[in-house]
Amino acid sequence: MVEINQNAFTPQSTPLHYEVEEQSLVPKTTNDEECEDALYIGPSFVAVIDGATSKTERRWDGQTGGRIAALTLKEAFDHIPPDATAREAIDILTTAIKELYEHYQVLDIMRDDPVQRATACVVVVSFFRKEVWFVGDCQCLLNQKLLLNKKKIDTITANARSMFLETEIAKGKAVEELRQNDTGRAFILPLLERQMLFQNNPAAGQYWFSIIDGFAVSDEGIYVQSLPTDIQTIVLASDGYPYLKETLEASEACLQEVLDDDPLLFQKHKATKGVSKGNISFDDRAYIKLNILPLPASSASHQSTAIVEPGKSTSISQGVEITASGCLSSVRDYDTMAPQLDIDELDWHKIVTTPHVQHGLRNRAAEARRQAIAGEFEEGGFVIE
């Protein structure tokens, strides 16, 4: 793994608290059901998932490879232990895609033909480990410091498309005509298909790149960045934003400027695709901004928890307190909550004094989460993992 360490992780570290200041998920087509990006917001992790645009006609029950990959990974995050390392988490996500192939009985086909795979990039914040993890070309701002994980091969193909489109313009074609029939995209499509031979394959040489595709991601393909000790804000986004800014409004404004000036994205901001006729952007886009909260005084005696008041949703932006591990609140809540969950005092004590839920209690925790979200408890707070 590529690791940039700015602080030392210890198992006794208190996980960070956070709130969501703003978030957005916008499909390039205006149809939410076609969006290949996804957001995961949980107590232990927040992630942007960028499903890769499919290069084939293969569909998974009507969904593109990018769409099914994003949805599969979003669900898989619920199964990652709060204290997981980047290596462990990426392996769990990879296994989720592999199991998708097994479900559709296409594992051998996917192994032999990488262009058919359902693939996605991710950028993840681990609040327990105080790290940001990258696989692929998502982006991040840490206290306004931009982190990019660009692929060298994308720069090459974007420049090749740009050059081809410039020749089309020189021959008299109009931008609007090329938006309807992007001959530049068609020109580089063979390269886009061939580049799949490089994915997750360090032995392939200088153009290899990492992506989550159901097959092993090498250590070199996982970029780990420790959070600064003075971290206050974190912004995660997919590459649907050409210029990532510290507010959603500013990021959207920069995107709109690019789309107005260069809708084919071959001059001002070179990309492997432009804005197709009828679409509102060149790519789906996901954005989420987090504010890191001061640790409460009680954090020294209890590892962090996530409290959901009855009848309220788990959207952090609506005031739910998220603190990043554990399953239930505190020992004093035992008499109120434990009987409803069929959890004895010993198990309760284990839950509130360890960094994460014991493996044998996960099913009960999941049911507790469902009940809390549904507002099924009449009084008292409830804590979810």
mmCIF file of N, CA and C in Angstrom, residues 97-174:
data_model
loop_
_atom_site.group_PDB
_atom_site.id
_atom_site.type_symbol
_atom_site.label_atom_id
_atom_site.label_comp_id
_atom_site.label_asym_id
_atom_site.label_seq_id
_atom_site.Cartn_x
_atom_site.Cartn_y
_atom_site.Cartn_z
ATOM 1 N N ILE A 97 -18.055 -7.971 -5.173
ATOM 2 C CA ILE A 97 -18.181 -8.003 -6.633
ATOM 3 C C ILE A 97 -17.985 -9.425 -7.150
ATOM 4 N N LYS A 98 -17.048 -10.143 -6.573
ATOM 5 C CA LYS A 98 -16.836 -11.538 -6.985
ATOM 6 C C LYS A 98 -18.097 -12.361 -6.757
ATOM 7 N N GLU A 99 -18.752 -12.146 -5.627
ATOM 8 C CA GLU A 99 -19.990 -12.881 -5.340
ATOM 9 C C GLU A 99 -21.103 -12.495 -6.311
ATOM 10 N N LEU A 100 -21.076 -11.262 -6.792
ATOM 11 C CA LEU A 100 -22.021 -10.854 -7.836
ATOM 12 C C LEU A 100 -21.822 -11.709 -9.080
ATOM 13 N N TYR A 101 -20.566 -11.892 -9.493
ATOM 14 C CA TYR A 101 -20.273 -12.728 -10.657
ATOM 15 C C TYR A 101 -20.738 -14.164 -10.430
ATOM 16 N N GLU A 102 -20.496 -14.657 -9.230
ATOM 17 C CA GLU A 102 -20.892 -16.034 -8.925
ATOM 18 C C GLU A 102 -22.408 -16.174 -8.964
ATOM 19 N N HIS A 103 -23.107 -15.161 -8.486
ATOM 20 C CA HIS A 103 -24.571 -15.187 -8.516
ATOM 21 C C HIS A 103 -25.090 -15.291 -9.949
ATOM 22 N N TYR A 104 -24.455 -14.567 -10.860
ATOM 23 C CA TYR A 104 -24.870 -14.590 -12.266
ATOM 24 C C TYR A 104 -24.158 -15.678 -13.069
ATOM 25 N N GLN A 105 -23.343 -16.474 -12.387
ATOM 26 C CA GLN A 105 -22.616 -17.592 -13.007
ATOM 27 C C GLN A 105 -21.746 -17.131 -14.185
ATOM 28 N N VAL A 106 -21.011 -16.047 -13.957
ATOM 29 C CA VAL A 106 -20.155 -15.498 -15.018
ATOM 30 C C VAL A 106 -18.727 -15.274 -14.526
ATOM 31 N N LEU A 107 -18.335 -15.904 -13.434
ATOM 32 C CA LEU A 107 -17.009 -15.652 -12.869
ATOM 33 C C LEU A 107 -15.902 -15.963 -13.870
ATOM 34 N N ASP A 108 -15.997 -17.080 -14.559
ATOM 35 C CA ASP A 108 -14.953 -17.447 -15.521
ATOM 36 C C ASP A 108 -14.904 -16.467 -16.685
ATOM 37 N N ILE A 109 -16.073 -16.009 -17.125
ATOM 38 C CA ILE A 109 -16.118 -15.025 -18.215
ATOM 39 C C ILE A 109 -15.437 -13.737 -17.777
ATOM 40 N N MET A 110 -15.720 -13.295 -16.567
ATOM 41 C CA MET A 110 -15.130 -12.058 -16.061
ATOM 42 C C MET A 110 -13.618 -12.190 -15.892
ATOM 43 N N ARG A 111 -13.180 -13.363 -15.477
ATOM 44 C CA ARG A 111 -11.739 -13.578 -15.311
ATOM 45 C C ARG A 111 -11.019 -13.486 -16.654
ATOM 46 N N ASP A 112 -11.628 -14.033 -17.695
ATOM 47 C CA ASP A 112 -10.977 -14.092 -19.005
ATOM 48 C C ASP A 112 -11.144 -12.821 -19.821
ATOM 49 N N ASP A 113 -12.182 -12.036 -19.529
ATOM 50 C CA ASP A 113 -12.479 -10.853 -20.347
ATOM 51 C C ASP A 113 -12.721 -9.645 -19.440
ATOM 52 N N PRO A 114 -11.667 -8.950 -19.035
ATOM 53 C CA PRO A 114 -11.801 -7.843 -18.074
ATOM 54 C C PRO A 114 -12.754 -6.741 -18.512
ATOM 55 N N VAL A 115 -12.921 -6.526 -19.815
ATOM 56 C CA VAL A 115 -13.784 -5.436 -20.272
ATOM 57 C C VAL A 115 -15.238 -5.665 -19.873
ATOM 58 N N GLN A 116 -15.599 -6.914 -19.558
ATOM 59 C CA GLN A 116 -16.969 -7.247 -19.180
ATOM 60 C C GLN A 116 -17.263 -6.971 -17.702
ATOM 61 N N ARG A 117 -16.244 -6.707 -16.925
ATOM 62 C CA ARG A 117 -16.413 -6.648 -15.476
ATOM 63 C C ARG A 117 -17.214 -5.435 -14.999
ATOM 64 N N ALA A 118 -17.846 -5.616 -13.852
ATOM 65 C CA ALA A 118 -18.502 -4.512 -13.139
ATOM 66 C C ALA A 118 -17.444 -3.883 -12.239
ATOM 67 N N THR A 119 -17.135 -2.619 -12.466
ATOM 68 C CA THR A 119 -15.998 -2.012 -11.775
ATOM 69 C C THR A 119 -16.364 -0.670 -11.152
ATOM 70 N N ALA A 120 -15.583 -0.282 -10.152
ATOM 71 C CA ALA A 120 -15.819 1.005 -9.483
ATOM 72 C C ALA A 120 -14.561 1.465 -8.761
ATOM 73 N N CYS A 121 -14.440 2.776 -8.635
ATOM 74 C CA CYS A 121 -13.418 3.416 -7.807
ATOM 75 C C CYS A 121 -14.065 3.847 -6.492
ATOM 76 N N VAL A 122 -13.262 3.987 -5.464
ATOM 77 C CA VAL A 122 -13.789 4.450 -4.178
ATOM 78 C C VAL A 122 -12.806 5.399 -3.505
ATOM 79 N N VAL A 123 -13.347 6.324 -2.741
ATOM 80 C CA VAL A 123 -12.575 7.079 -1.760
ATOM 81 C C VAL A 123 -13.352 6.979 -0.459
ATOM 82 N N VAL A 124 -12.669 6.586 0.611
ATOM 83 C CA VAL A 124 -13.311 6.210 1.865
ATOM 84 C C VAL A 124 -12.647 6.929 3.034
ATOM 85 N N VAL A 125 -13.458 7.435 3.951
ATOM 86 C CA VAL A 125 -12.940 7.919 5.231
ATOM 87 C C VAL A 125 -13.212 6.853 6.288
ATOM 88 N N SER A 126 -12.167 6.438 6.987
ATOM 89 C CA SER A 126 -12.309 5.558 8.146
ATOM 90 C C SER A 126 -12.165 6.411 9.399
ATOM 91 N N PHE A 127 -13.252 6.533 10.164
ATOM 92 C CA PHE A 127 -13.224 7.382 11.354
ATOM 93 C C PHE A 127 -12.524 6.700 12.520
ATOM 94 N N PHE A 128 -12.495 5.380 12.501
ATOM 95 C CA PHE A 128 -11.793 4.651 13.550
ATOM 96 C C PHE A 128 -10.285 4.757 13.353
ATOM 97 N N ARG A 129 -9.829 4.586 12.109
ATOM 98 C CA ARG A 129 -8.387 4.628 11.821
ATOM 99 C C ARG A 129 -7.890 6.023 11.460
ATOM 100 N N LYS A 130 -8.823 6.958 11.295
ATOM 101 C CA LYS A 130 -8.450 8.338 10.957
ATOM 102 C C LYS A 130 -7.624 8.385 9.676
ATOM 103 N N GLU A 131 -8.173 7.749 8.645
ATOM 104 C CA GLU A 131 -7.490 7.660 7.358
ATOM 105 C C GLU A 131 -8.470 7.880 6.216
ATOM 106 N N VAL A 132 -7.922 8.250 5.064
ATOM 107 C CA VAL A 132 -8.666 8.251 3.808
ATOM 108 C C VAL A 132 -8.022 7.209 2.905
ATOM 109 N N TRP A 133 -8.868 6.402 2.270
ATOM 110 C CA TRP A 133 -8.374 5.346 1.386
ATOM 111 C C TRP A 133 -8.855 5.599 -0.042
ATOM 112 N N PHE A 134 -7.972 5.392 -0.985
ATOM 113 C CA PHE A 134 -8.317 5.511 -2.398
ATOM 114 C C PHE A 134 -8.051 4.197 -3.126
ATOM 115 N N VAL A 135 -8.973 3.795 -3.956
ATOM 116 C CA VAL A 135 -8.704 2.839 -5.030
ATOM 117 C C VAL A 135 -9.301 3.462 -6.279
ATOM 118 N N GLY A 136 -8.461 3.851 -7.212
ATOM 119 C CA GLY A 136 -8.945 4.518 -8.415
ATOM 120 C C GLY A 136 -8.946 6.025 -8.279
ATOM 121 N N ASP A 137 -9.654 6.674 -9.225
ATOM 122 C CA ASP A 137 -9.469 8.112 -9.436
ATOM 123 C C ASP A 137 -10.564 9.012 -8.865
ATOM 124 N N CYS A 138 -11.003 8.735 -7.638
ATOM 125 C CA CYS A 138 -11.846 9.708 -6.941
ATOM 126 C C CYS A 138 -10.952 10.817 -6.383
ATOM 127 N N GLN A 139 -11.551 11.769 -5.662
ATOM 128 C CA GLN A 139 -10.774 12.903 -5.163
ATOM 129 C C GLN A 139 -11.259 13.318 -3.780
ATOM 130 N N CYS A 140 -10.436 14.146 -3.115
ATOM 131 C CA CYS A 140 -10.695 14.472 -1.716
ATOM 132 C C CYS A 140 -10.057 15.807 -1.362
ATOM 133 N N LEU A 141 -10.712 16.532 -0.465
ATOM 134 C CA LEU A 141 -10.134 17.728 0.148
ATOM 135 C C LEU A 141 -10.025 17.491 1.649
ATOM 136 N N LEU A 142 -8.833 17.655 2.198
ATOM 137 C CA LEU A 142 -8.620 17.584 3.637
ATOM 138 C C LEU A 142 -8.211 18.972 4.109
ATOM 139 N N ASN A 143 -9.097 19.631 4.851
ATOM 140 C CA ASN A 143 -8.834 21.026 5.239
ATOM 141 C C ASN A 143 -8.441 21.863 4.022
ATOM 142 N N GLN A 144 -9.166 21.700 2.940
ATOM 143 C CA GLN A 144 -8.954 22.436 1.684
ATOM 144 C C GLN A 144 -7.714 21.979 0.905
ATOM 145 N N LYS A 145 -6.996 20.966 1.373
ATOM 146 C CA LYS A 145 -5.864 20.427 0.621
ATOM 147 C C LYS A 145 -6.368 19.339 -0.319
ATOM 148 N N LEU A 146 -6.125 19.516 -1.620
ATOM 149 C CA LEU A 146 -6.652 18.605 -2.629
ATOM 150 C C LEU A 146 -5.785 17.361 -2.762
ATOM 151 N N LEU A 147 -6.436 16.198 -2.750
ATOM 152 C CA LEU A 147 -5.774 14.928 -3.017
ATOM 153 C C LEU A 147 -6.421 14.301 -4.243
ATOM 154 N N LEU A 148 -5.609 13.987 -5.237
ATOM 155 C CA LEU A 148 -6.082 13.345 -6.457
ATOM 156 C C LEU A 148 -5.368 12.010 -6.624
ATOM 157 N N ASN A 149 -6.022 11.088 -7.267
ATOM 158 C CA ASN A 149 -5.406 9.790 -7.550
ATOM 159 C C ASN A 149 -5.648 9.464 -9.022
ATOM 160 N N LYS A 150 -5.133 10.315 -9.890
ATOM 161 C CA LYS A 150 -5.416 10.202 -11.318
ATOM 162 C C LYS A 150 -4.698 9.012 -11.948
ATOM 163 N N LYS A 151 -5.304 8.503 -13.025
ATOM 164 C CA LYS A 151 -4.681 7.436 -13.790
ATOM 165 C C LYS A 151 -3.907 8.029 -14.966
ATOM 166 N N LYS A 152 -2.661 7.638 -15.107
ATOM 167 C CA LYS A 152 -1.826 8.105 -16.212
ATOM 168 C C LYS A 152 -2.470 7.783 -17.555
ATOM 169 N N ILE A 153 -3.077 6.622 -17.627
ATOM 170 C CA ILE A 153 -3.642 6.174 -18.898
ATOM 171 C C ILE A 153 -4.828 7.032 -19.326
ATOM 172 N N ASP A 154 -5.557 7.610 -18.368
ATOM 173 C CA ASP A 154 -6.685 8.480 -18.717
ATOM 174 C C ASP A 154 -6.208 9.763 -19.380
ATOM 175 N N THR A 155 -5.074 10.266 -18.939
ATOM 176 C CA THR A 155 -4.511 11.466 -19.569
ATOM 177 C C THR A 155 -4.158 11.187 -21.026
ATOM 178 N N ILE A 156 -3.628 10.016 -21.276
ATOM 179 C CA ILE A 156 -3.249 9.646 -22.647
ATOM 180 C C ILE A 156 -4.478 9.534 -23.541
ATOM 181 N N THR A 157 -5.495 8.827 -23.088
ATOM 182 C CA THR A 157 -6.684 8.638 -23.920
ATOM 183 C C THR A 157 -7.471 9.938 -24.075
ATOM 184 N N ALA A 158 -7.502 10.770 -23.027
ATOM 185 C CA ALA A 158 -8.189 12.063 -23.136
ATOM 186 C C ALA A 158 -7.495 12.956 -24.158
ATOM 187 N N ASN A 159 -6.171 12.952 -24.161
ATOM 188 C CA ASN A 159 -5.432 13.746 -25.147
ATOM 189 C C ASN A 159 -5.625 13.206 -26.559
ATOM 190 N N ALA A 160 -5.688 11.891 -26.693
ATOM 191 C CA ALA A 160 -5.910 11.297 -28.017
ATOM 192 C C ALA A 160 -7.284 11.688 -28.554
ATOM 193 N N ARG A 161 -8.289 11.636 -27.679
ATOM 194 C CA ARG A 161 -9.632 12.056 -28.091
ATOM 195 C C ARG A 161 -9.640 13.529 -28.464
ATOM 196 N N SER A 162 -8.989 14.355 -27.661
ATOM 197 C CA SER A 162 -8.925 15.786 -27.938
ATOM 198 C C SER A 162 -8.308 16.053 -29.307
ATOM 199 N N MET A 163 -7.203 15.391 -29.590
ATOM 200 C CA MET A 163 -6.537 15.591 -30.875
ATOM 201 C C MET A 163 -7.446 15.197 -32.035
ATOM 202 N N PHE A 164 -8.128 14.060 -31.896
ATOM 203 C CA PHE A 164 -9.004 13.606 -32.974
ATOM 204 C C PHE A 164 -10.147 14.598 -33.191
ATOM 205 N N LEU A 165 -10.739 15.086 -32.097
ATOM 206 C CA LEU A 165 -11.838 16.043 -32.234
ATOM 207 C C LEU A 165 -11.362 17.359 -32.843
ATOM 208 N N GLU A 166 -10.150 17.765 -32.544
ATOM 209 C CA GLU A 166 -9.606 18.977 -33.170
ATOM 210 C C GLU A 166 -9.493 18.797 -34.685
ATOM 211 N N THR A 167 -9.149 17.597 -35.124
ATOM 212 C CA THR A 167 -9.093 17.357 -36.577
ATOM 213 C C THR A 167 -10.492 17.385 -37.185
ATOM 214 N N GLU A 168 -11.480 16.917 -36.431
ATOM 215 C CA GLU A 168 -12.860 16.961 -36.921
ATOM 216 C C GLU A 168 -13.329 18.410 -37.072
ATOM 217 N N ILE A 169 -13.002 19.248 -36.089
ATOM 218 C CA ILE A 169 -13.350 20.669 -36.165
ATOM 219 C C ILE A 169 -12.635 21.315 -37.353
ATOM 220 N N ALA A 170 -11.365 20.974 -37.539
ATOM 221 C CA ALA A 170 -10.590 21.538 -38.653
ATOM 222 C C ALA A 170 -11.169 21.136 -40.010
ATOM 223 N N LYS A 171 -11.825 19.983 -40.048
ATOM 224 C CA LYS A 171 -12.438 19.505 -41.298
ATOM 225 C C LYS A 171 -13.838 20.066 -41.499
ATOM 226 N N GLY A 172 -14.306 20.892 -40.536
ATOM 227 C CA GLY A 172 -15.569 21.585 -40.734
ATOM 228 C C GLY A 172 -16.738 21.109 -39.901
ATOM 229 N N LYS A 173 -16.559 20.118 -39.054
ATOM 230 C CA LYS A 173 -17.668 19.648 -38.227
ATOM 231 C C LYS A 173 -17.919 20.616 -37.071
ATOM 232 N N ALA A 174 -19.183 20.719 -36.667
ATOM 233 C CA ALA A 174 -19.571 21.614 -35.576
ATOM 234 C C ALA A 174 -19.598 20.851 -34.254
#
